[in-house]
Each structure stands twice: as structure tokens, then as C-alpha cells.
Short mmCIF file of N, CA and C in Angstrom, two decimals:
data_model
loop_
_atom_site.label_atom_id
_atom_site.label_comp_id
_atom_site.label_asym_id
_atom_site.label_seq_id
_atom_site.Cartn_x
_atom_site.Cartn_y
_atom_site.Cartn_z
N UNK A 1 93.81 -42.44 147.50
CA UNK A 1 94.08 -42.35 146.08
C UNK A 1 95.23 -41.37 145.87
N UNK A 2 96.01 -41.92 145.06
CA UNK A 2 97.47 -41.17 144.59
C UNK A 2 97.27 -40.05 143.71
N UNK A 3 98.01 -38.84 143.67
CA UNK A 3 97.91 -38.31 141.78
C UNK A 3 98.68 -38.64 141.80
N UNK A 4 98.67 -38.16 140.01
CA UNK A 4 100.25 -38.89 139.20
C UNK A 4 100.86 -37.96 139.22
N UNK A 5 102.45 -38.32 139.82
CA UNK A 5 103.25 -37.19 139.42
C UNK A 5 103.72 -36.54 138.21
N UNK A 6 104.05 -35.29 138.14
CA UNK A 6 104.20 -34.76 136.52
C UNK A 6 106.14 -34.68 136.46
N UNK A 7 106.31 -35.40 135.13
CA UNK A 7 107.52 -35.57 134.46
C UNK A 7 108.39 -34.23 133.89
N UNK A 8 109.01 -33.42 133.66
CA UNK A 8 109.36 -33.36 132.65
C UNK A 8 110.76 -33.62 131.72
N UNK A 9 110.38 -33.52 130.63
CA UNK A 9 111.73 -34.32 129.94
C UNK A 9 111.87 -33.70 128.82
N UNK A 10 113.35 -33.59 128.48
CA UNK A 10 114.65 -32.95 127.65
C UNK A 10 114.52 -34.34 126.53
N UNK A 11 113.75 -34.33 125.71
CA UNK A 11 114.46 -35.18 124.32
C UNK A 11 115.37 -34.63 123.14
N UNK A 12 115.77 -35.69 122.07
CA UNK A 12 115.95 -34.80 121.31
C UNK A 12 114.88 -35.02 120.13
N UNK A 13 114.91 -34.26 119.16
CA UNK A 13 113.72 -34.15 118.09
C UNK A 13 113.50 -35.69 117.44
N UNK A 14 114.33 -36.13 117.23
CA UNK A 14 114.69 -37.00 116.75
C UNK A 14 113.68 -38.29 117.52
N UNK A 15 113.99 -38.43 118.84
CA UNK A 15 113.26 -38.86 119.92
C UNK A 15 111.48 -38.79 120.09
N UNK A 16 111.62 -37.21 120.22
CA UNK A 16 110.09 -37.12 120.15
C UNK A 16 109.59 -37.30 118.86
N UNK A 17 109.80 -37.23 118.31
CA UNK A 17 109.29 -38.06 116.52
C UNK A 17 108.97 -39.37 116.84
N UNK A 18 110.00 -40.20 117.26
CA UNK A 18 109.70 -41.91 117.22
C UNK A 18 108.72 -42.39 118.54
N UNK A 19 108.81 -41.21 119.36
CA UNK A 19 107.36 -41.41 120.45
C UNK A 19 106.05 -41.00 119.93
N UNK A 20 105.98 -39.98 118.84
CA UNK A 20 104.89 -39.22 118.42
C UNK A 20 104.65 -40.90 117.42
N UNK A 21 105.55 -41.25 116.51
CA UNK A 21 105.05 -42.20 115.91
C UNK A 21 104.63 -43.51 116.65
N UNK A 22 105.27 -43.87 117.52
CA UNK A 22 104.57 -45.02 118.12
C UNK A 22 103.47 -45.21 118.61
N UNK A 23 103.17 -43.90 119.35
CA UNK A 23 102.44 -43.76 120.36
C UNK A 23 100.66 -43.74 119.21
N UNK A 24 101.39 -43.26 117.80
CA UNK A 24 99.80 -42.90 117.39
C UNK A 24 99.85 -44.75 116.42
N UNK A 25 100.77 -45.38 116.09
CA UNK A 25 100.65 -46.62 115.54
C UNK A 25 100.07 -47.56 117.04
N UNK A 26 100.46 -47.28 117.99
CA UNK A 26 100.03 -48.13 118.95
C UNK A 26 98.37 -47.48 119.78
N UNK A 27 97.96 -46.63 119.39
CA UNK A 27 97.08 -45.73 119.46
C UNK A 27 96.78 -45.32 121.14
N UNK A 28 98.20 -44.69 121.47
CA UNK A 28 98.13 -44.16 122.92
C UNK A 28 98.76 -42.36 122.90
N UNK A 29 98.06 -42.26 123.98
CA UNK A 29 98.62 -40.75 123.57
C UNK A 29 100.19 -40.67 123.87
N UNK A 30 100.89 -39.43 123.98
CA UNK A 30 102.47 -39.27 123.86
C UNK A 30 102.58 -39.67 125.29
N UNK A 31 101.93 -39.38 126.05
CA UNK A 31 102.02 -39.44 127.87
C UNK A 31 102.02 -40.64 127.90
N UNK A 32 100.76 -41.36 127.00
CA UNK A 32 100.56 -43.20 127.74
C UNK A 32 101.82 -44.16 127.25
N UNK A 33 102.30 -43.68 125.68
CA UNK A 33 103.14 -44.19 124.98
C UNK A 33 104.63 -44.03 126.20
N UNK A 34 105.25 -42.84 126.29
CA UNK A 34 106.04 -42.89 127.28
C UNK A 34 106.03 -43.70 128.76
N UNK A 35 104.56 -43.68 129.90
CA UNK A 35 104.85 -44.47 130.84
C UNK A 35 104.62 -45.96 130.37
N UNK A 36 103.72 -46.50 128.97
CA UNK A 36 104.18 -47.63 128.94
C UNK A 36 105.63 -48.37 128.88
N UNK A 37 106.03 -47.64 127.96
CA UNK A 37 107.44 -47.85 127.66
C UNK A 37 108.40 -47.97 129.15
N UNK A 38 108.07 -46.87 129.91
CA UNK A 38 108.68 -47.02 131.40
C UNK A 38 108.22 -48.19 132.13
N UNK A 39 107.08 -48.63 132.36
CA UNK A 39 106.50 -49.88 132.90
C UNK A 39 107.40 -50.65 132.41
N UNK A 40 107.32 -51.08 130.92
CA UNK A 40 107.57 -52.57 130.48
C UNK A 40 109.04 -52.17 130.78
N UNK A 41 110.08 -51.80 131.25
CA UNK A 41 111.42 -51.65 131.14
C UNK A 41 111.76 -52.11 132.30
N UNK A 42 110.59 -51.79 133.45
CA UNK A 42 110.95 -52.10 135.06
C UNK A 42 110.82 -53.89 134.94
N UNK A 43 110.53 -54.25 134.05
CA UNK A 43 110.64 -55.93 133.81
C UNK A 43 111.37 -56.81 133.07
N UNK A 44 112.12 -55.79 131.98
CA UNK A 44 113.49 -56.69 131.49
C UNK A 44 114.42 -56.73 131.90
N UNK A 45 114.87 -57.92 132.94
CA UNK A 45 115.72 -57.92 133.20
C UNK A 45 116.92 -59.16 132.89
N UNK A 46 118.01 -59.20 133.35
CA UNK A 46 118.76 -60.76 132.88
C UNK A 46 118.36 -61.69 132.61
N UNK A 47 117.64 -62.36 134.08
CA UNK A 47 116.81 -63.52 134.16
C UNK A 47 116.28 -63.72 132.65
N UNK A 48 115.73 -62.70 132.84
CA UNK A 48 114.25 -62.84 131.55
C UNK A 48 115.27 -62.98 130.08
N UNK A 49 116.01 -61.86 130.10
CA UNK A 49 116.90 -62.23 128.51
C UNK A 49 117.52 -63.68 128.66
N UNK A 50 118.52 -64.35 129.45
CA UNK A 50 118.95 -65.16 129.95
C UNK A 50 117.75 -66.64 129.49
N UNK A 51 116.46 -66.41 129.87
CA UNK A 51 115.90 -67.49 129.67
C UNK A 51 115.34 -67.46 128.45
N UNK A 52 115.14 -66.51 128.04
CA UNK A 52 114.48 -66.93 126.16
C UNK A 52 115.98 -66.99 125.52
N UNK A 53 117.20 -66.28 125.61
CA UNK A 53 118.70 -66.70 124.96
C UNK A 53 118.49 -68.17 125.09
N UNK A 54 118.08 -68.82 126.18
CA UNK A 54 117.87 -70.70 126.43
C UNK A 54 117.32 -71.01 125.86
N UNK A 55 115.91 -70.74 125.53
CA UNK A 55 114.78 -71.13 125.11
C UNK A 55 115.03 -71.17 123.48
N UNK A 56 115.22 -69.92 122.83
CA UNK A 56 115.56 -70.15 121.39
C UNK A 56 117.00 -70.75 121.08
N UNK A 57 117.80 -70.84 121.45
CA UNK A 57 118.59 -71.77 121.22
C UNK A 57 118.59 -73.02 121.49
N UNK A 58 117.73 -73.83 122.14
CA UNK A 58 117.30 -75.24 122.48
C UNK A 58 116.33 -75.52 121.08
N UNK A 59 115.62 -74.85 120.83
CA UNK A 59 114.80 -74.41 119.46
C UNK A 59 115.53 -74.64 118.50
N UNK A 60 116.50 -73.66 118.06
CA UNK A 60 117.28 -73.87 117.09
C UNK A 60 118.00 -74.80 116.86
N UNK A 61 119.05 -75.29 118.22
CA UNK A 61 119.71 -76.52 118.09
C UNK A 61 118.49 -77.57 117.78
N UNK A 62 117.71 -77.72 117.98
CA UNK A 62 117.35 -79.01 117.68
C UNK A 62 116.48 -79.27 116.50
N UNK A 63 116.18 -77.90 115.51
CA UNK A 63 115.88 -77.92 114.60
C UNK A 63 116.95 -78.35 113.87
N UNK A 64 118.50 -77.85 113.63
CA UNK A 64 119.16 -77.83 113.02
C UNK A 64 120.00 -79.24 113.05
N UNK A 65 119.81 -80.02 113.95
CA UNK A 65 120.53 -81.09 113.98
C UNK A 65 119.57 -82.26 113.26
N UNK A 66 118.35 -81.55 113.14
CA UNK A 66 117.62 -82.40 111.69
C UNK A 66 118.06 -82.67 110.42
N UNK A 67 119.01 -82.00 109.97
CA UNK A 67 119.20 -81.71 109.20
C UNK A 67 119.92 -83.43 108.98
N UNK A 68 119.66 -83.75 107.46
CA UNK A 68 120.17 -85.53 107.40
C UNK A 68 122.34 -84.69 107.32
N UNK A 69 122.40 -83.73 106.99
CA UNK A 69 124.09 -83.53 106.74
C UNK A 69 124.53 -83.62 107.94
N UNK A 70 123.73 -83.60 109.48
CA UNK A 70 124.83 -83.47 110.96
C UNK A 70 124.82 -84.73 111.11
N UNK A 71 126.10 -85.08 111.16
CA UNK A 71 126.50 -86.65 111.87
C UNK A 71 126.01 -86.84 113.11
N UNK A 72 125.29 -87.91 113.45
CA UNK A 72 124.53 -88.41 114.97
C UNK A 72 125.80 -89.53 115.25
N UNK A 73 125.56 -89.94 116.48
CA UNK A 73 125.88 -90.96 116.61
C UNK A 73 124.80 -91.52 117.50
N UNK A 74 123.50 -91.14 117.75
CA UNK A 74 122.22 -92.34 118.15
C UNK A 74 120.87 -91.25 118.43
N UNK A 75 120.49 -91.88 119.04
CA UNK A 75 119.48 -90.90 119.84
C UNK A 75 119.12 -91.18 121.29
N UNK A 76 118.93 -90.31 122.34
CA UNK A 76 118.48 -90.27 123.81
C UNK A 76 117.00 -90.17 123.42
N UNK A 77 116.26 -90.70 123.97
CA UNK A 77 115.04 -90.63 123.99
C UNK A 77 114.08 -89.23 123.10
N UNK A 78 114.51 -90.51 121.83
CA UNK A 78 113.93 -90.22 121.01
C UNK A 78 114.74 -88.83 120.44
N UNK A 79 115.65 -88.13 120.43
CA UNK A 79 116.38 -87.09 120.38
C UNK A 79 117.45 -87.64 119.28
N UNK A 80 117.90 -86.84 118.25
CA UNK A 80 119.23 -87.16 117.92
C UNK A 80 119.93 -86.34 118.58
N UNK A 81 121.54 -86.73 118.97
CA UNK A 81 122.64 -86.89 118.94
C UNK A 81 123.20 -86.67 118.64
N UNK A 82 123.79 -85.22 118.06
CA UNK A 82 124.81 -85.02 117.20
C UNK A 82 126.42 -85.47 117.64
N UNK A 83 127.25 -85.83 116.43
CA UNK A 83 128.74 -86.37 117.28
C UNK A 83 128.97 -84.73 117.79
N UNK A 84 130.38 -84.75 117.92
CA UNK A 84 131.28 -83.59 117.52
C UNK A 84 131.02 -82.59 116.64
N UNK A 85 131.91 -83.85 115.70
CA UNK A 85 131.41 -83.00 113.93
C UNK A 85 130.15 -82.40 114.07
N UNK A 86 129.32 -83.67 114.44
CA UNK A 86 127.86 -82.75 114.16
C UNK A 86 127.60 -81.58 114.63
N UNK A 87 128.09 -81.50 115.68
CA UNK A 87 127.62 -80.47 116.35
C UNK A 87 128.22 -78.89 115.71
N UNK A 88 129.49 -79.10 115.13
CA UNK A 88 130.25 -78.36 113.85
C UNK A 88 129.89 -78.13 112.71
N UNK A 89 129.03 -79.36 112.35
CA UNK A 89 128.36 -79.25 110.80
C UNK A 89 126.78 -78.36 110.52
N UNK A 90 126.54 -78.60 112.48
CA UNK A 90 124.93 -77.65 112.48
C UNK A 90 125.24 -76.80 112.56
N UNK A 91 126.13 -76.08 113.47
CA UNK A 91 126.71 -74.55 113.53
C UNK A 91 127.00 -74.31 112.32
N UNK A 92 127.94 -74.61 111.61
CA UNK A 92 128.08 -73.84 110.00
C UNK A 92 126.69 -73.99 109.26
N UNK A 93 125.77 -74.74 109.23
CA UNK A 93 124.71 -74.61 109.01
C UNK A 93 124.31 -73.38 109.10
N UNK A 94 124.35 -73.11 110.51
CA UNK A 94 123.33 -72.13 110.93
C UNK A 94 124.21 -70.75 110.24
N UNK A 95 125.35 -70.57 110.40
CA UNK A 95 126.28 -69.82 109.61
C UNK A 95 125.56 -69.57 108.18
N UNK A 96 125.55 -70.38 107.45
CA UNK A 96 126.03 -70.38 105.85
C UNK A 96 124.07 -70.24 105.19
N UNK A 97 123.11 -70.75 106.08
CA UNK A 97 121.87 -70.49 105.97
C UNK A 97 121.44 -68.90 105.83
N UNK A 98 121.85 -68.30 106.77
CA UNK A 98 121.96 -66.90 106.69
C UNK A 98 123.38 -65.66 106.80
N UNK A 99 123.56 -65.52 105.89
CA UNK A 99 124.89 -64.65 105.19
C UNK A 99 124.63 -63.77 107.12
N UNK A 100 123.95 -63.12 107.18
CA UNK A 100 124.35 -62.00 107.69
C UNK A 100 124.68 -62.56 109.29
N UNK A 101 124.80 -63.88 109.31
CA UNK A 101 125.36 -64.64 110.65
C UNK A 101 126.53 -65.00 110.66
N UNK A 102 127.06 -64.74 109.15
CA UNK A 102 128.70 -65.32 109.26
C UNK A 102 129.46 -63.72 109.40
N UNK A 103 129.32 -62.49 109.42
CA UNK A 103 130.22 -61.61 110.16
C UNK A 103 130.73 -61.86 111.54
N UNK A 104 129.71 -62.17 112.52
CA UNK A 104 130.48 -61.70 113.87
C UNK A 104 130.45 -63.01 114.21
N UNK A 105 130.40 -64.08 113.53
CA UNK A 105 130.46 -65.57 114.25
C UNK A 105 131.33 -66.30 113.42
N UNK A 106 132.45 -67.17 114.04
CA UNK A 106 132.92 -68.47 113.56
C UNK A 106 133.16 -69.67 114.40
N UNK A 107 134.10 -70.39 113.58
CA UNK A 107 134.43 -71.65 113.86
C UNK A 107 135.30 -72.39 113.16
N UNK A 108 136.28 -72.56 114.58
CA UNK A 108 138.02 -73.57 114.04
C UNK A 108 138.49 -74.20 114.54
N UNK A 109 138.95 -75.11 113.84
CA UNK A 109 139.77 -76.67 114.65
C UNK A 109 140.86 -76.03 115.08
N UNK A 110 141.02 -76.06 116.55
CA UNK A 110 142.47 -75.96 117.23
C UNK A 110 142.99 -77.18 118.12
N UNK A 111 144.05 -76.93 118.06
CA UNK A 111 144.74 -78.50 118.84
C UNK A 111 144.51 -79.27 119.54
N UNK A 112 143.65 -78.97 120.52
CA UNK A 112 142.65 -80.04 121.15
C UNK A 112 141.23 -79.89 121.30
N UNK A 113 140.58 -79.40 120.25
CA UNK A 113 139.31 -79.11 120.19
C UNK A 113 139.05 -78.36 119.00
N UNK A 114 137.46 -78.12 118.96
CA UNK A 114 137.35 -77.09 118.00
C UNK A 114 136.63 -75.61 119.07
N UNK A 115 137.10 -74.33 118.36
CA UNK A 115 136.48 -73.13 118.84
C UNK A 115 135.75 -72.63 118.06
N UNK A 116 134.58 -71.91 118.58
CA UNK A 116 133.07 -71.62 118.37
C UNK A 116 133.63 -69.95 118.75
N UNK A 117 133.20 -68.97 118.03
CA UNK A 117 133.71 -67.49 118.31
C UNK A 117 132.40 -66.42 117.86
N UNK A 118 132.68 -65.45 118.48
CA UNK A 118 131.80 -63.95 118.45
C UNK A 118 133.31 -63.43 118.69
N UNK A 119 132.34 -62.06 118.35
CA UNK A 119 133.27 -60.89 118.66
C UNK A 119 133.73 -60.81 119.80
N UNK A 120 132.87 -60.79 120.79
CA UNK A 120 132.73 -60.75 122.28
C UNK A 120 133.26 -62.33 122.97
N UNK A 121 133.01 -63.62 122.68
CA UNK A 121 132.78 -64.50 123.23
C UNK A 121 133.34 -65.43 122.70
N UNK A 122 133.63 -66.78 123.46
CA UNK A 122 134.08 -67.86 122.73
C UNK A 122 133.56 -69.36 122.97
N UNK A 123 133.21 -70.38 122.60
CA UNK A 123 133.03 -71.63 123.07
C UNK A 123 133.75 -72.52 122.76
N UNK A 124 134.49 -73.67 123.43
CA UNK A 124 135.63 -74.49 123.30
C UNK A 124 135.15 -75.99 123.48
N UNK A 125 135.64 -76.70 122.14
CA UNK A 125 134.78 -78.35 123.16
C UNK A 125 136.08 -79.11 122.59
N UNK A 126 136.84 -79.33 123.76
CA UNK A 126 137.98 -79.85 124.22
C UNK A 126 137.63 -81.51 123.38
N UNK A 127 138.62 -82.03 123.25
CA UNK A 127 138.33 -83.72 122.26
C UNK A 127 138.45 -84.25 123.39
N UNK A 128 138.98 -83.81 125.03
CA UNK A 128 139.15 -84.68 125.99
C UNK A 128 137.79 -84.59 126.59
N UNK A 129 136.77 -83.67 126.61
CA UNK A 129 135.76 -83.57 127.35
C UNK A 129 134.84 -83.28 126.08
N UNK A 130 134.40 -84.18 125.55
CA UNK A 130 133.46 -84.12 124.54
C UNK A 130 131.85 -83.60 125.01
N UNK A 131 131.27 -84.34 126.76
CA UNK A 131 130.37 -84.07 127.20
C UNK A 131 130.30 -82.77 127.96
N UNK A 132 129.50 -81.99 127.80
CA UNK A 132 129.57 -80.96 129.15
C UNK A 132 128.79 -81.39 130.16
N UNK A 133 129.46 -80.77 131.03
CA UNK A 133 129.00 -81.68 132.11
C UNK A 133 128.27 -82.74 131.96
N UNK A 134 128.94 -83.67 131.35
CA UNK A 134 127.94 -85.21 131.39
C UNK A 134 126.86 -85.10 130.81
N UNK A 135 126.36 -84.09 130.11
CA UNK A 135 125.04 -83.75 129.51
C UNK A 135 125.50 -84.34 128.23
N UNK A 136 124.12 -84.41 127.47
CA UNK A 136 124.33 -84.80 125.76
C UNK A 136 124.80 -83.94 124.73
N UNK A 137 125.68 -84.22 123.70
CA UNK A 137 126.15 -83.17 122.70
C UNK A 137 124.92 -82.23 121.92
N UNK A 138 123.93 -82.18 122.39
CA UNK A 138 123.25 -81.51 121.75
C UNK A 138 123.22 -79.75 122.40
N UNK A 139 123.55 -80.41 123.74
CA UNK A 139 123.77 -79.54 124.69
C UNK A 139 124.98 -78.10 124.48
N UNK A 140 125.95 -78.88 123.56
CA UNK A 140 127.03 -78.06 123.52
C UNK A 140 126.40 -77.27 121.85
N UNK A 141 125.85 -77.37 121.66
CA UNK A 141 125.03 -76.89 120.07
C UNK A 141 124.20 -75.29 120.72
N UNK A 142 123.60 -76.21 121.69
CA UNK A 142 122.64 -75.00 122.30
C UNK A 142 123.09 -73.62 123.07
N UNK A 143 124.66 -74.38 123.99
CA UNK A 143 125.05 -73.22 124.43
C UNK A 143 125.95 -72.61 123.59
N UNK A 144 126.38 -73.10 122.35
CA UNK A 144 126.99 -72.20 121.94
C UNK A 144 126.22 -71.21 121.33
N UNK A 145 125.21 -71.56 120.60
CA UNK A 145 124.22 -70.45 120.01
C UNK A 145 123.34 -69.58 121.06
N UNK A 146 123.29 -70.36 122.17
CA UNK A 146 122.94 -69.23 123.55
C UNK A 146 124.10 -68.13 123.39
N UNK A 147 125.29 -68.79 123.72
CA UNK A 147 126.23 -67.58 124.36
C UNK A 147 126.54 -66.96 123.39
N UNK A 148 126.85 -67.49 121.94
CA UNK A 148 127.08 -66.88 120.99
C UNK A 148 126.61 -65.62 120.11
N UNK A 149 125.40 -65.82 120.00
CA UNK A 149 124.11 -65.52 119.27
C UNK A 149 123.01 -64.82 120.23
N UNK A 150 121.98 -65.45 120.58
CA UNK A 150 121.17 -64.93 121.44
C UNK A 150 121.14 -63.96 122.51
N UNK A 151 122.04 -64.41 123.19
CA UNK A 151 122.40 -63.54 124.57
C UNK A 151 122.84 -62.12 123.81
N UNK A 152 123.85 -61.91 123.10
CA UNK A 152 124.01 -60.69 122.69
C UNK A 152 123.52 -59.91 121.49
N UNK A 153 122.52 -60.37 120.49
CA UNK A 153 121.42 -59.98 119.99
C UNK A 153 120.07 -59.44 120.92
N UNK A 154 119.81 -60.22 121.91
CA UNK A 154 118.47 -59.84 122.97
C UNK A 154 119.05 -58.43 123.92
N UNK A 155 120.34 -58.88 124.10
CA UNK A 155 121.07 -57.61 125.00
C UNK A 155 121.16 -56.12 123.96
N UNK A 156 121.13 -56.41 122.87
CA UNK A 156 121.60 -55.63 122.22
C UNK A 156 120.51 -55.17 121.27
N UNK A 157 119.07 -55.32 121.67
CA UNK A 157 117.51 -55.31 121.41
C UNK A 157 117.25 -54.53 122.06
N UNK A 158 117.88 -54.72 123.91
CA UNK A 158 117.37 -53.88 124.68
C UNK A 158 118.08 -52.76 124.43
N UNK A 159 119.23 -52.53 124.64
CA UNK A 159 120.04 -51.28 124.26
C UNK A 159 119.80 -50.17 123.42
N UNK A 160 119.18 -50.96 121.92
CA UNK A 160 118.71 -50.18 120.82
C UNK A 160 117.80 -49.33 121.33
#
């Protein structure tokens, strides 16, 4: 049998306040509140942000291409299809649905395609390569709100 080793640690006030509060809303003492917090940290890693950034944006895209305003052009099993456009008309969707999504995100027709933008990032769907990789346009809906959106909101969850 192990003991536990003893910590000590330099916060600032500010700090130990938001541990004193958690720790008594989550009803652990200041010690348990701190090594939980250390546990669950040894497990977020890329992978893990990486696959829910997938997961809710497959979600979203395919809520949003419900919408009767995104142009389809059929359905894959049982799936709509958004064209191009569509796939342009769900993104501003998702834009114009919530104000506080149109600061760090857009979208513009450039000369051979349209571009999908963040601050950080960009997505491009060329008029010559409409498919990504041979996958369905719904596909290009999803990664843009992956790379766009998700990935650096979840990254930027952990950071906080």
C-alpha cells in the first residue's frame, strides 16, 4: 500500500476562491476537488477533442441541411444531399441563427470556389472538386464546422 504524496501549491486568490467554490458546489473537499481536477486532465487529450469536434459537427450538419431553404440535389440512403449552394446556404444558416457565430466565422465566393473562414482557419471547396475525397457534400458541411467551429471552441474549453 502507497501513501499519498503531499503537494504544495502557490495559487493566486483568485484561484483558490474558484476551487473553494467548486469543490463545495460539487461537494468535495479543497484536496479532492484539486486531485479530481488533476485526474480528469490526464485524459483530455486530441484524440478525444478531435472526436466529439466530429461527432457534433456530423450532428449539426445534418440537422441543418433539414432545413427546406438548403438546395439538395437527392439523397444517399435516405440522407439529403446538399448541392454546393447548399452546403453555403446551411453554413450561413448556422451563421445568422446565432449572432454570436457570425464574429469569428465567414463565407465568400472566390474564383474558383467558395471560402469558409475563422480567424485561425480556412475551408475551400474548389467548383473543380466539388466531392472531397469522393465522399458526399454533406461531408464538406461537417468538416467545415469541425475545423471551423468545434475544434477551436473544445480547444479553447480546455485552455479556459
Amino acid at each position: 500500500m502507497s501513501e499519498d504524496a503531499q503537494l504544495k501549491l502557490r495559487v493566486t486568490q483568485e484561484l483558490k476562491e474558484y476551487i473553494e467554490e467548486q469543490a463545495k458546489n460539487n461537494h468535495r473537499t479543497i484536496n479532492g476537488e484539486v486531485v479530481y481536477r488533476l485526474e480528469q486532465s490526464k485524459w483530455i487529450n486530441k484524440e478525444l477533442i478531435e472526436a466529439k469536434a466530429h461527432e457534433f459537427a456530423c450532428i449539426l450538419a445534418s440537422a441543418l441541411i433539414q432545413d427546406p431553404e438548403v438546395e439538395i440535389h437527392g439523397t444517399v440512403h435516405g440522407f439529403r444531399q446538399p448541392t454546393i449552394k447548399g452546403v453555403e446556404q446551411a453554413f450561413e444558416l448556422f451563421l445568422y441563427r446565432d449572432p454570436s457565430n457570425r464574429k469569428n466565422l465567414g463565407v465568400e465566393k472566390i474564383e474558383d470556389g467558395i471560402r469558409f473562414f475563422s480567424d485561425s482557419a480556412e475551408y475551400i471547396i474548389k467548383n473543380n472538386n466539388a466531392f472531397p475525397d469522393g465522399a458526399y457534400t454533406i461531408n464538406h458541411l461537417s468538416r467545415i464546422l469541425e475545423k471551423l467551429y468545434f475544434l477551436p471552441m473544445l480547444r479553447s474549453s480546455i485552455n479556459d
